[in-house]
């Protein structure tokens, strides 16, 4: 796999001798060092991504922008830095997608193995989630059962002793009328 990443990192050579071009075709910056029209030396795509990322932060914390009064100029500068970073990020994504495509053509069984592994991991994650929900369900069922036992009426409870029948019968009788004095 390391040989298929040729040109992505400093000091690596592209295998096969045919360079991989950028997403836009001729005239666009290439994904490999020394094959594009950059004029920046031997910068790789990773170096460009890192530099544009640092430029984004530098533009946000620069004293020129902090002390500047022209908000439109500040916004334009920050937008340009962010756009450059996004462009290089897209190129990086394109590079890895191309390498993924090459891998899928050269070793399709590897792609199937990765898919099976991802599905197993997803299945395991979902099993854990189901177990978590089941434990919560059991907890709340127990809470409901406890609450329903506490709120039962005394007539719902089984009779505690031999006088229970008399107690129930006397509870159902209306109260005795009071005698007037």
PDB file of C-alpha atoms in Angstrom:
ATOM      1  CA  UNK A   1       0.000   0.000   0.000  1.00  0.00           C
ATOM      2  CA  UNK A   2       2.900   2.346   0.758  1.00  0.00           C
ATOM      3  CA  UNK A   3       4.102   2.066  -2.816  1.00  0.00           C
ATOM      4  CA  UNK A   4       0.670   3.101  -4.086  1.00  0.00           C
ATOM      5  CA  UNK A   5       0.998   6.368  -2.169  1.00  0.00           C
ATOM      6  CA  UNK A   6       3.902   7.442  -4.370  1.00  0.00           C
ATOM      7  CA  UNK A   7       4.304  11.185  -4.697  1.00  0.00           C
ATOM      8  CA  UNK A   8       2.063  12.007  -1.788  1.00  0.00           C
ATOM      9  CA  UNK A   9       4.876  12.345   0.693  1.00  0.00           C
ATOM     10  CA  UNK A  10       8.342  13.893   0.320  1.00  0.00           C
ATOM     11  CA  UNK A  11      11.068  11.656  -1.108  1.00  0.00           C
ATOM     12  CA  UNK A  12       8.723   9.190  -2.791  1.00  0.00           C
ATOM     13  CA  UNK A  13       8.682   8.382  -6.478  1.00  0.00           C
ATOM     14  CA  UNK A  14       5.601   7.670  -8.532  1.00  0.00           C
ATOM     15  CA  UNK A  15       5.443   3.962  -9.430  1.00  0.00           C
ATOM     16  CA  UNK A  16       5.034   2.979 -13.062  1.00  0.00           C
ATOM     17  CA  UNK A  17       6.410   6.150 -14.613  1.00  0.00           C
ATOM     18  CA  UNK A  18       3.045   7.668 -15.609  1.00  0.00           C
ATOM     19  CA  UNK A  19       2.083  10.672 -13.491  1.00  0.00           C
ATOM     20  CA  UNK A  20      -1.407  11.106 -12.149  1.00  0.00           C
ATOM     21  CA  UNK A  21      -2.788  14.483 -13.177  1.00  0.00           C
ATOM     22  CA  UNK A  22      -4.953  16.843 -11.197  1.00  0.00           C
ATOM     23  CA  UNK A  23      -8.710  16.856 -11.345  1.00  0.00           C
ATOM     24  CA  UNK A  24      -8.881  19.650 -13.898  1.00  0.00           C
ATOM     25  CA  UNK A  25      -6.583  18.201 -16.549  1.00  0.00           C
ATOM     26  CA  UNK A  26      -3.740  20.127 -18.224  1.00  0.00           C
ATOM     27  CA  UNK A  27      -2.831  23.468 -16.709  1.00  0.00           C
ATOM     28  CA  UNK A  28      -4.147  22.476 -13.279  1.00  0.00           C
ATOM     29  CA  UNK A  29      -1.817  21.800 -10.367  1.00  0.00           C
ATOM     30  CA  UNK A  30      -0.930  18.131 -10.261  1.00  0.00           C
ATOM     31  CA  UNK A  31      -1.057  15.879  -7.265  1.00  0.00           C
ATOM     32  CA  UNK A  32       2.619  15.018  -7.484  1.00  0.00           C
ATOM     33  CA  UNK A  33       5.695  17.129  -6.804  1.00  0.00           C
ATOM     34  CA  UNK A  34       7.461  18.589  -9.800  1.00  0.00           C
ATOM     35  CA  UNK A  35       4.744  17.645 -12.319  1.00  0.00           C
ATOM     36  CA  UNK A  36       2.606  20.774 -12.102  1.00  0.00           C
ATOM     37  CA  UNK A  37       2.939  24.442 -12.940  1.00  0.00           C
ATOM     38  CA  UNK A  38       3.273  25.604  -9.360  1.00  0.00           C
ATOM     39  CA  UNK A  39       6.775  26.975  -9.316  1.00  0.00           C
ATOM     40  CA  UNK A  40       6.880  26.341  -5.546  1.00  0.00           C
ATOM     41  CA  UNK A  41       9.660  23.769  -5.693  1.00  0.00           C
ATOM     42  CA  UNK A  42       9.079  20.229  -4.522  1.00  0.00           C
ATOM     43  CA  UNK A  43       5.964  20.786  -2.425  1.00  0.00           C
ATOM     44  CA  UNK A  44       3.730  17.781  -2.127  1.00  0.00           C
ATOM     45  CA  UNK A  45      -0.012  17.887  -1.760  1.00  0.00           C
ATOM     46  CA  UNK A  46       0.323  17.357   1.975  1.00  0.00           C
ATOM     47  CA  UNK A  47       2.730  20.311   2.216  1.00  0.00           C
ATOM     48  CA  UNK A  48       0.278  22.489   0.290  1.00  0.00           C
ATOM     49  CA  UNK A  49      -2.606  21.397   2.507  1.00  0.00           C
ATOM     50  CA  UNK A  50      -0.628  22.159   5.637  1.00  0.00           C
ATOM     51  CA  UNK A  51       0.525  25.536   4.312  1.00  0.00           C
ATOM     52  CA  UNK A  52      -2.993  26.571   3.320  1.00  0.00           C
ATOM     53  CA  UNK A  53      -4.324  25.442   6.709  1.00  0.00           C
ATOM     54  CA  UNK A  54      -1.693  27.533   8.480  1.00  0.00           C
ATOM     55  CA  UNK A  55      -2.505  30.461   6.199  1.00  0.00           C
ATOM     56  CA  UNK A  56      -6.154  30.239   7.246  1.00  0.00           C
ATOM     57  CA  UNK A  57      -5.237  30.555  10.894  1.00  0.00           C
ATOM     58  CA  UNK A  58      -2.636  33.204  10.214  1.00  0.00           C
ATOM     59  CA  UNK A  59      -5.190  35.308   8.384  1.00  0.00           C
ATOM     60  CA  UNK A  60      -7.617  35.023  11.278  1.00  0.00           C
ATOM     61  CA  UNK A  61      -5.121  36.060  13.961  1.00  0.00           C
ATOM     62  CA  UNK A  62      -2.962  38.449  11.936  1.00  0.00           C
ATOM     63  CA  UNK A  63      -2.381  41.881  13.451  1.00  0.00           C
ATOM     64  CA  UNK A  64      -3.166  43.435  10.076  1.00  0.00           C
ATOM     65  CA  UNK A  65      -6.690  42.075  10.324  1.00  0.00           C
ATOM     66  CA  UNK A  66      -7.043  42.897  14.004  1.00  0.00           C
ATOM     67  CA  UNK A  67      -5.953  46.516  13.495  1.00  0.00           C
ATOM     68  CA  UNK A  68      -7.550  46.867  10.052  1.00  0.00           C
ATOM     69  CA  UNK A  69     -10.567  49.043   9.607  1.00  0.00           C
ATOM     70  CA  UNK A  70     -11.747  47.882   6.194  1.00  0.00           C
ATOM     71  CA  UNK A  71     -14.013  44.933   7.005  1.00  0.00           C
ATOM     72  CA  UNK A  72     -14.532  44.083   3.345  1.00  0.00           C
ATOM     73  CA  UNK A  73     -10.784  43.736   2.793  1.00  0.00           C
ATOM     74  CA  UNK A  74     -10.497  41.508   5.851  1.00  0.00           C
ATOM     75  CA  UNK A  75     -13.406  39.349   4.710  1.00  0.00           C
ATOM     76  CA  UNK A  76     -11.967  39.029   1.199  1.00  0.00           C
ATOM     77  CA  UNK A  77      -8.549  37.971   2.520  1.00  0.00           C
ATOM     78  CA  UNK A  78      -9.997  35.377   4.875  1.00  0.00           C
ATOM     79  CA  UNK A  79     -12.327  34.067   2.139  1.00  0.00           C
ATOM     80  CA  UNK A  80      -9.390  33.670  -0.251  1.00  0.00           C
ATOM     81  CA  UNK A  81      -7.380  31.707   2.329  1.00  0.00           C
ATOM     82  CA  UNK A  82     -10.309  29.465   3.137  1.00  0.00           C
ATOM     83  CA  UNK A  83     -11.037  28.902  -0.555  1.00  0.00           C
ATOM     84  CA  UNK A  84      -7.414  27.915  -1.199  1.00  0.00           C
ATOM     85  CA  UNK A  85      -7.550  25.485   1.710  1.00  0.00           C
ATOM     86  CA  UNK A  86     -10.789  23.966   0.389  1.00  0.00           C
ATOM     87  CA  UNK A  87      -9.302  23.608  -3.095  1.00  0.00           C
ATOM     88  CA  UNK A  88      -6.230  21.803  -1.786  1.00  0.00           C
ATOM     89  CA  UNK A  89      -8.436  19.635   0.445  1.00  0.00           C
ATOM     90  CA  UNK A  90     -10.483  18.639  -2.622  1.00  0.00           C
ATOM     91  CA  UNK A  91      -7.279  17.782  -4.481  1.00  0.00           C
ATOM     92  CA  UNK A  92      -6.141  15.679  -1.529  1.00  0.00           C
ATOM     93  CA  UNK A  93      -9.483  13.899  -1.449  1.00  0.00           C
ATOM     94  CA  UNK A  94      -9.236  13.296  -5.200  1.00  0.00           C
ATOM     95  CA  UNK A  95      -5.746  11.828  -4.758  1.00  0.00           C
ATOM     96  CA  UNK A  96      -6.937   9.363  -2.131  1.00  0.00           C
ATOM     97  CA  UNK A  97     -10.013   8.456  -4.156  1.00  0.00           C
ATOM     98  CA  UNK A  98      -7.759   7.704  -7.129  1.00  0.00           C
ATOM     99  CA  UNK A  99      -5.573   5.502  -4.935  1.00  0.00           C
ATOM    100  CA  UNK A 100      -8.668   3.771  -3.595  1.00  0.00           C
ATOM    101  CA  UNK A 101      -9.838   3.126  -7.154  1.00  0.00           C
ATOM    102  CA  UNK A 102      -6.433   1.703  -8.085  1.00  0.00           C
ATOM    103  CA  UNK A 103      -6.549  -0.570  -5.049  1.00  0.00           C
ATOM    104  CA  UNK A 104     -10.062  -1.772  -5.893  1.00  0.00           C
ATOM    105  CA  UNK A 105      -8.944  -2.645  -9.430  1.00  0.00           C
ATOM    106  CA  UNK A 106      -5.686  -4.320  -8.400  1.00  0.00           C
ATOM    107  CA  UNK A 107      -6.972  -6.096  -5.274  1.00  0.00           C
ATOM    108  CA  UNK A 108     -10.771  -6.387  -5.258  1.00  0.00           C
ATOM    109  CA  UNK A 109     -10.640  -8.974  -2.463  1.00  0.00           C
ATOM    110  CA  UNK A 110      -9.079  -6.335  -0.193  1.00  0.00           C
ATOM    111  CA  UNK A 111     -12.059  -4.039  -0.751  1.00  0.00           C
ATOM    112  CA  UNK A 112     -14.452  -6.883   0.062  1.00  0.00           C
ATOM    113  CA  UNK A 113     -12.489  -7.664   3.254  1.00  0.00           C
ATOM    114  CA  UNK A 114     -12.680  -4.012   4.294  1.00  0.00           C
ATOM    115  CA  UNK A 115     -16.414  -3.909   3.601  1.00  0.00           C
ATOM    116  CA  UNK A 116     -16.980  -7.066   5.653  1.00  0.00           C
ATOM    117  CA  UNK A 117     -14.915  -5.605   8.490  1.00  0.00           C
ATOM    118  CA  UNK A 118     -16.891  -2.364   8.396  1.00  0.00           C
ATOM    119  CA  UNK A 119     -20.178  -4.285   8.435  1.00  0.00           C
ATOM    120  CA  UNK A 120     -19.024  -6.366  11.409  1.00  0.00           C
ATOM    121  CA  UNK A 121     -18.043  -3.223  13.288  1.00  0.00           C
ATOM    122  CA  UNK A 122     -21.383  -1.621  12.502  1.00  0.00           C
ATOM    123  CA  UNK A 123     -23.239  -4.751  13.611  1.00  0.00           C
ATOM    124  CA  UNK A 124     -21.280  -4.826  16.872  1.00  0.00           C
ATOM    125  CA  UNK A 125     -21.997  -1.136  17.466  1.00  0.00           C
ATOM    126  CA  UNK A 126     -25.706  -1.674  16.872  1.00  0.00           C
ATOM    127  CA  UNK A 127     -25.764  -4.721  19.163  1.00  0.00           C
ATOM    128  CA  UNK A 128     -24.271  -2.589  21.933  1.00  0.00           C
ATOM    129  CA  UNK A 129     -26.882   0.075  21.270  1.00  0.00           C
ATOM    130  CA  UNK A 130     -29.697  -2.504  21.462  1.00  0.00           C
ATOM    131  CA  UNK A 131     -28.286  -3.842  24.744  1.00  0.00           C
ATOM    132  CA  UNK A 132     -28.125  -0.319  26.132  1.00  0.00           C
ATOM    133  CA  UNK A 133     -31.757   0.338  25.207  1.00  0.00           C
ATOM    134  CA  UNK A 134     -32.852  -3.010  26.640  1.00  0.00           C
ATOM    135  CA  UNK A 135     -31.171  -2.244  29.959  1.00  0.00           C
ATOM    136  CA  UNK A 136     -32.912   1.143  30.047  1.00  0.00           C
ATOM    137  CA  UNK A 137     -36.205  -0.529  29.193  1.00  0.00           C
ATOM    138  CA  UNK A 138     -35.808  -3.043  32.026  1.00  0.00           C
ATOM    139  CA  UNK A 139     -34.901  -0.235  34.422  1.00  0.00           C
ATOM    140  CA  UNK A 140     -37.997   1.808  33.554  1.00  0.00           C
ATOM    141  CA  UNK A 141     -40.229  -1.266  33.661  1.00  0.00           C
ATOM    142  CA  UNK A 142     -38.978  -1.906  37.186  1.00  0.00           C
ATOM    143  CA  UNK A 143     -39.587   1.735  38.126  1.00  0.00           C
ATOM    144  CA  UNK A 144     -43.161   1.534  36.795  1.00  0.00           C
ATOM    145  CA  UNK A 145     -43.769  -1.699  38.655  1.00  0.00           C
ATOM    146  CA  UNK A 146     -42.461  -0.175  41.900  1.00  0.00           C
ATOM    147  CA  UNK A 147     -44.647   2.906  41.462  1.00  0.00           C
ATOM    148  CA  UNK A 148     -47.750   0.841  40.738  1.00  0.00           C
ATOM    149  CA  UNK A 149     -47.173  -1.291  43.868  1.00  0.00           C
ATOM    150  CA  UNK A 150     -46.778   1.839  46.004  1.00  0.00           C
ATOM    151  CA  UNK A 151     -49.980   3.404  44.685  1.00  0.00           C
ATOM    152  CA  UNK A 152     -52.225   0.379  45.067  1.00  0.00           C
ATOM    153  CA  UNK A 153     -55.333   0.954  47.108  1.00  0.00           C
ATOM    154  CA  UNK A 154     -55.654  -0.924  50.396  1.00  0.00           C
ATOM    155  CA  UNK A 155     -58.620  -2.893  48.976  1.00  0.00           C
ATOM    156  CA  UNK A 156     -56.328  -4.245  46.223  1.00  0.00           C
ATOM    157  CA  UNK A 157     -53.980  -5.756  48.779  1.00  0.00           C
ATOM    158  CA  UNK A 158     -54.592  -9.283  50.022  1.00  0.00           C
ATOM    159  CA  UNK A 159     -56.234  -9.513  53.463  1.00  0.00           C
ATOM    160  CA  UNK A 160     -53.631  -9.366  56.238  1.00  0.00           C
ATOM    161  CA  UNK A 161     -55.493 -11.446  58.835  1.00  0.00           C
ATOM    162  CA  UNK A 162     -58.765 -12.992  60.033  1.00  0.00           C
ATOM    163  CA  UNK A 163     -60.420  -9.616  60.723  1.00  0.00           C
ATOM    164  CA  UNK A 164     -59.754  -8.291  57.225  1.00  0.00           C
ATOM    165  CA  UNK A 165     -63.232  -9.278  56.015  1.00  0.00           C
ATOM    166  CA  UNK A 166     -64.872  -7.295  58.808  1.00  0.00           C
ATOM    167  CA  UNK A 167     -62.622  -4.308  58.163  1.00  0.00           C
ATOM    168  CA  UNK A 168     -63.539  -4.303  54.481  1.00  0.00           C
ATOM    169  CA  UNK A 169     -67.241  -4.679  55.219  1.00  0.00           C
ATOM    170  CA  UNK A 170     -67.225  -1.830  57.733  1.00  0.00           C
ATOM    171  CA  UNK A 171     -65.314   0.412  55.349  1.00  0.00           C
ATOM    172  CA  UNK A 172     -68.010  -0.009  52.732  1.00  0.00           C
ATOM    173  CA  UNK A 173     -70.825   0.952  55.105  1.00  0.00           C
ATOM    174  CA  UNK A 174     -71.993   4.576  55.061  1.00  0.00           C
ATOM    175  CA  UNK A 175     -71.091   6.594  58.119  1.00  0.00           C
ATOM    176  CA  UNK A 176     -73.567   6.458  60.968  1.00  0.00           C
ATOM    177  CA  UNK A 177     -75.897   9.487  61.177  1.00  0.00           C
ATOM    178  CA  UNK A 178     -75.176  11.875  63.988  1.00  0.00           C
ATOM    179  CA  UNK A 179     -77.822  12.270  66.649  1.00  0.00           C
ATOM    180  CA  UNK A 180     -79.050  15.852  67.059  1.00  0.00           C
ATOM    181  CA  UNK A 181     -78.755  17.250  70.616  1.00  0.00           C
TER     182      UNK A 181
END
